[in-house]
Amino acid sequence: MKVIFWVIILIGLLPLTASGSDTNDYIQGRALAATCTGCHGTDGRGQGGIPNISGWERKVFVDRMLYFKSGNAQATLMHQIAPGYTLEQINLMAQYFSKK
Ligand code: HEC
């Protein structure tokens, strides 16, 4: 009987832990994104000739960043910035900016 009680409690808590990690991803994404908005504008919407990076499909964003990271992309700045981020961090930023 006790076991059943705890199983029910644990199943009840599952959605909480899932949404908790989404929130965590969002907070981490936002913190990382803050290093981009100085150039790309609030929420990454672009400013002063620097392109908009908000609302992009996640995969497109990640591919673009990996291309900069590879050093093969023609760029004035991003080939220096992108290598500073891991794939995991790029994914978090892609998720954050895709919802902006
Ligand atoms: C110092 C200014 C600066 C910062 C900081 C910066 N960017 Fe950029 N970004 C640029 C410029 C300029 C370009 C245009 C490509 C180039 O010349 O490097 C660009 C281009 C891009 C593009 C491609 C846009 C397109 O239309 O092809 C992406 C994606 C991007 N940046 C993401 C980021 C992310 C993510 C960050 C934060 C980790 C960031 N940028 C930080 C200046 C910056």
Short mmCIF file of N, CA and C in Angstrom, two decimals, residues 30-88:
data_model
loop_
_atom_site.label_atom_id
_atom_site.label_comp_id
_atom_site.label_asym_id
_atom_site.label_seq_id
_atom_site.Cartn_x
_atom_site.Cartn_y
_atom_site.Cartn_z
N ARG A 30 18.90 32.57 -21.99
CA ARG A 30 18.80 34.03 -21.88
C ARG A 30 20.13 34.63 -21.41
N ALA A 31 20.79 33.96 -20.45
CA ALA A 31 22.06 34.46 -19.94
C ALA A 31 23.11 34.46 -21.06
N LEU A 32 23.14 33.40 -21.85
CA LEU A 32 24.08 33.31 -22.96
C LEU A 32 23.74 34.36 -24.02
N ALA A 33 22.45 34.50 -24.29
CA ALA A 33 21.99 35.43 -25.33
C ALA A 33 22.35 36.87 -24.99
N ALA A 34 22.48 37.16 -23.69
CA ALA A 34 22.81 38.52 -23.28
C ALA A 34 24.16 38.96 -23.85
N THR A 35 25.04 38.00 -24.15
CA THR A 35 26.34 38.36 -24.72
C THR A 35 26.21 38.71 -26.20
N CYS A 36 25.09 38.44 -26.81
CA CYS A 36 24.87 38.69 -28.24
C CYS A 36 24.09 39.98 -28.47
N THR A 37 23.24 40.35 -27.52
CA THR A 37 22.30 41.44 -27.77
C THR A 37 22.99 42.81 -27.80
N GLY A 38 24.19 42.90 -27.25
CA GLY A 38 24.94 44.16 -27.34
C GLY A 38 25.13 44.57 -28.79
N CYS A 39 25.40 43.61 -29.65
CA CYS A 39 25.54 43.87 -31.08
C CYS A 39 24.23 43.65 -31.83
N HIS A 40 23.56 42.55 -31.53
CA HIS A 40 22.39 42.17 -32.33
C HIS A 40 21.10 42.84 -31.87
N GLY A 41 21.18 43.66 -30.83
CA GLY A 41 20.00 44.40 -30.39
C GLY A 41 19.17 43.60 -29.40
N THR A 42 18.28 44.29 -28.72
CA THR A 42 17.42 43.66 -27.73
C THR A 42 16.66 42.51 -28.39
N ASP A 43 16.68 41.35 -27.73
CA ASP A 43 16.01 40.16 -28.27
C ASP A 43 16.58 39.71 -29.61
N GLY A 44 17.76 40.21 -29.98
CA GLY A 44 18.40 39.76 -31.22
C GLY A 44 17.73 40.25 -32.49
N ARG A 45 16.98 41.33 -32.40
CA ARG A 45 16.22 41.78 -33.57
C ARG A 45 17.02 42.57 -34.58
N GLY A 46 18.31 42.72 -34.34
CA GLY A 46 19.14 43.41 -35.32
C GLY A 46 19.16 44.90 -35.09
N GLN A 47 20.32 45.51 -35.30
CA GLN A 47 20.43 46.97 -35.16
C GLN A 47 21.68 47.44 -35.89
N GLY A 48 21.64 48.64 -36.39
CA GLY A 48 22.80 49.28 -37.02
C GLY A 48 23.55 48.40 -38.00
N GLY A 49 22.82 47.72 -38.87
CA GLY A 49 23.47 46.90 -39.90
C GLY A 49 23.84 45.50 -39.44
N ILE A 50 23.71 45.22 -38.17
CA ILE A 50 23.98 43.86 -37.67
C ILE A 50 22.68 43.05 -37.78
N PRO A 51 22.77 41.86 -38.39
CA PRO A 51 21.55 41.13 -38.75
C PRO A 51 20.68 40.68 -37.58
N ASN A 52 19.39 40.54 -37.90
CA ASN A 52 18.41 39.97 -36.96
C ASN A 52 18.72 38.48 -36.74
N ILE A 53 18.71 38.05 -35.50
CA ILE A 53 18.91 36.62 -35.23
C ILE A 53 17.76 36.06 -34.41
N SER A 54 16.66 36.80 -34.32
CA SER A 54 15.52 36.29 -33.56
C SER A 54 14.50 35.64 -34.49
N GLY A 55 13.79 34.66 -33.94
CA GLY A 55 12.73 34.00 -34.69
C GLY A 55 13.24 33.00 -35.72
N TRP A 56 14.52 32.69 -35.69
CA TRP A 56 15.08 31.71 -36.63
C TRP A 56 14.69 30.31 -36.20
N GLU A 57 14.55 29.43 -37.17
CA GLU A 57 14.37 28.02 -36.87
C GLU A 57 15.64 27.55 -36.16
N ARG A 58 15.48 26.72 -35.15
CA ARG A 58 16.64 26.32 -34.34
C ARG A 58 17.77 25.70 -35.15
N LYS A 59 17.40 24.81 -36.06
CA LYS A 59 18.43 24.10 -36.83
C LYS A 59 19.24 25.07 -37.69
N VAL A 60 18.54 26.04 -38.28
CA VAL A 60 19.22 27.02 -39.14
C VAL A 60 20.21 27.84 -38.31
N PHE A 61 19.75 28.23 -37.13
CA PHE A 61 20.60 29.01 -36.22
C PHE A 61 21.84 28.21 -35.84
N VAL A 62 21.63 26.96 -35.42
CA VAL A 62 22.76 26.13 -34.99
C VAL A 62 23.73 25.92 -36.15
N ASP A 63 23.21 25.61 -37.34
CA ASP A 63 24.08 25.39 -38.51
C ASP A 63 24.91 26.63 -38.81
N ARG A 64 24.26 27.80 -38.72
CA ARG A 64 24.96 29.06 -39.02
C ARG A 64 26.10 29.26 -38.00
N MET A 65 25.81 29.01 -36.74
CA MET A 65 26.82 29.20 -35.70
C MET A 65 27.98 28.20 -35.87
N LEU A 66 27.63 26.96 -36.24
CA LEU A 66 28.68 25.95 -36.43
C LEU A 66 29.54 26.31 -37.63
N TYR A 67 28.91 26.91 -38.63
CA TYR A 67 29.66 27.35 -39.81
C TYR A 67 30.66 28.44 -39.41
N PHE A 68 30.21 29.41 -38.61
CA PHE A 68 31.14 30.44 -38.10
C PHE A 68 32.24 29.79 -37.27
N LYS A 69 31.84 28.86 -36.42
CA LYS A 69 32.76 28.19 -35.51
C LYS A 69 33.84 27.43 -36.29
N SER A 70 33.46 26.90 -37.44
CA SER A 70 34.41 26.11 -38.25
C SER A 70 35.52 26.98 -38.85
N GLY A 71 35.24 28.31 -38.91
CA GLY A 71 36.24 29.21 -39.49
C GLY A 71 36.14 29.31 -41.00
N ASN A 72 35.19 28.59 -41.62
CA ASN A 72 35.07 28.63 -43.08
C ASN A 72 34.15 29.74 -43.58
N ALA A 73 33.34 30.31 -42.68
CA ALA A 73 32.38 31.34 -43.12
C ALA A 73 33.10 32.68 -43.30
N GLN A 74 32.69 33.41 -44.33
CA GLN A 74 33.18 34.76 -44.54
C GLN A 74 32.51 35.64 -43.48
N ALA A 75 33.27 36.22 -42.59
CA ALA A 75 32.66 37.04 -41.54
C ALA A 75 33.65 38.09 -41.07
N THR A 76 33.11 39.19 -40.51
CA THR A 76 33.99 40.19 -39.94
C THR A 76 34.22 39.93 -38.45
N LEU A 77 33.20 39.39 -37.78
CA LEU A 77 33.29 39.21 -36.33
C LEU A 77 32.93 37.81 -35.84
N MET A 78 31.89 37.24 -36.45
CA MET A 78 31.31 36.03 -35.87
C MET A 78 32.26 34.83 -35.86
N HIS A 79 33.22 34.79 -36.76
CA HIS A 79 34.16 33.67 -36.75
C HIS A 79 35.07 33.73 -35.52
N GLN A 80 35.11 34.93 -34.89
CA GLN A 80 35.90 35.05 -33.66
C GLN A 80 35.04 34.76 -32.43
N ILE A 81 33.75 35.05 -32.55
CA ILE A 81 32.85 34.90 -31.40
C ILE A 81 32.37 33.45 -31.25
N ALA A 82 31.94 32.85 -32.36
CA ALA A 82 31.30 31.52 -32.31
C ALA A 82 32.17 30.43 -31.67
N PRO A 83 33.49 30.42 -31.91
CA PRO A 83 34.30 29.33 -31.31
C PRO A 83 34.28 29.33 -29.78
N GLY A 84 33.85 30.44 -29.18
CA GLY A 84 33.82 30.51 -27.72
C GLY A 84 32.66 29.76 -27.10
N TYR A 85 31.79 29.19 -27.92
CA TYR A 85 30.60 28.53 -27.39
C TYR A 85 30.58 27.05 -27.74
N THR A 86 30.12 26.24 -26.78
CA THR A 86 29.98 24.80 -27.04
C THR A 86 28.69 24.56 -27.82
N LEU A 87 28.57 23.37 -28.39
CA LEU A 87 27.35 23.01 -29.11
C LEU A 87 26.14 23.09 -28.18
N GLU A 88 26.32 22.68 -26.95
CA GLU A 88 25.21 22.73 -25.99
C GLU A 88 24.76 24.18 -25.76
#
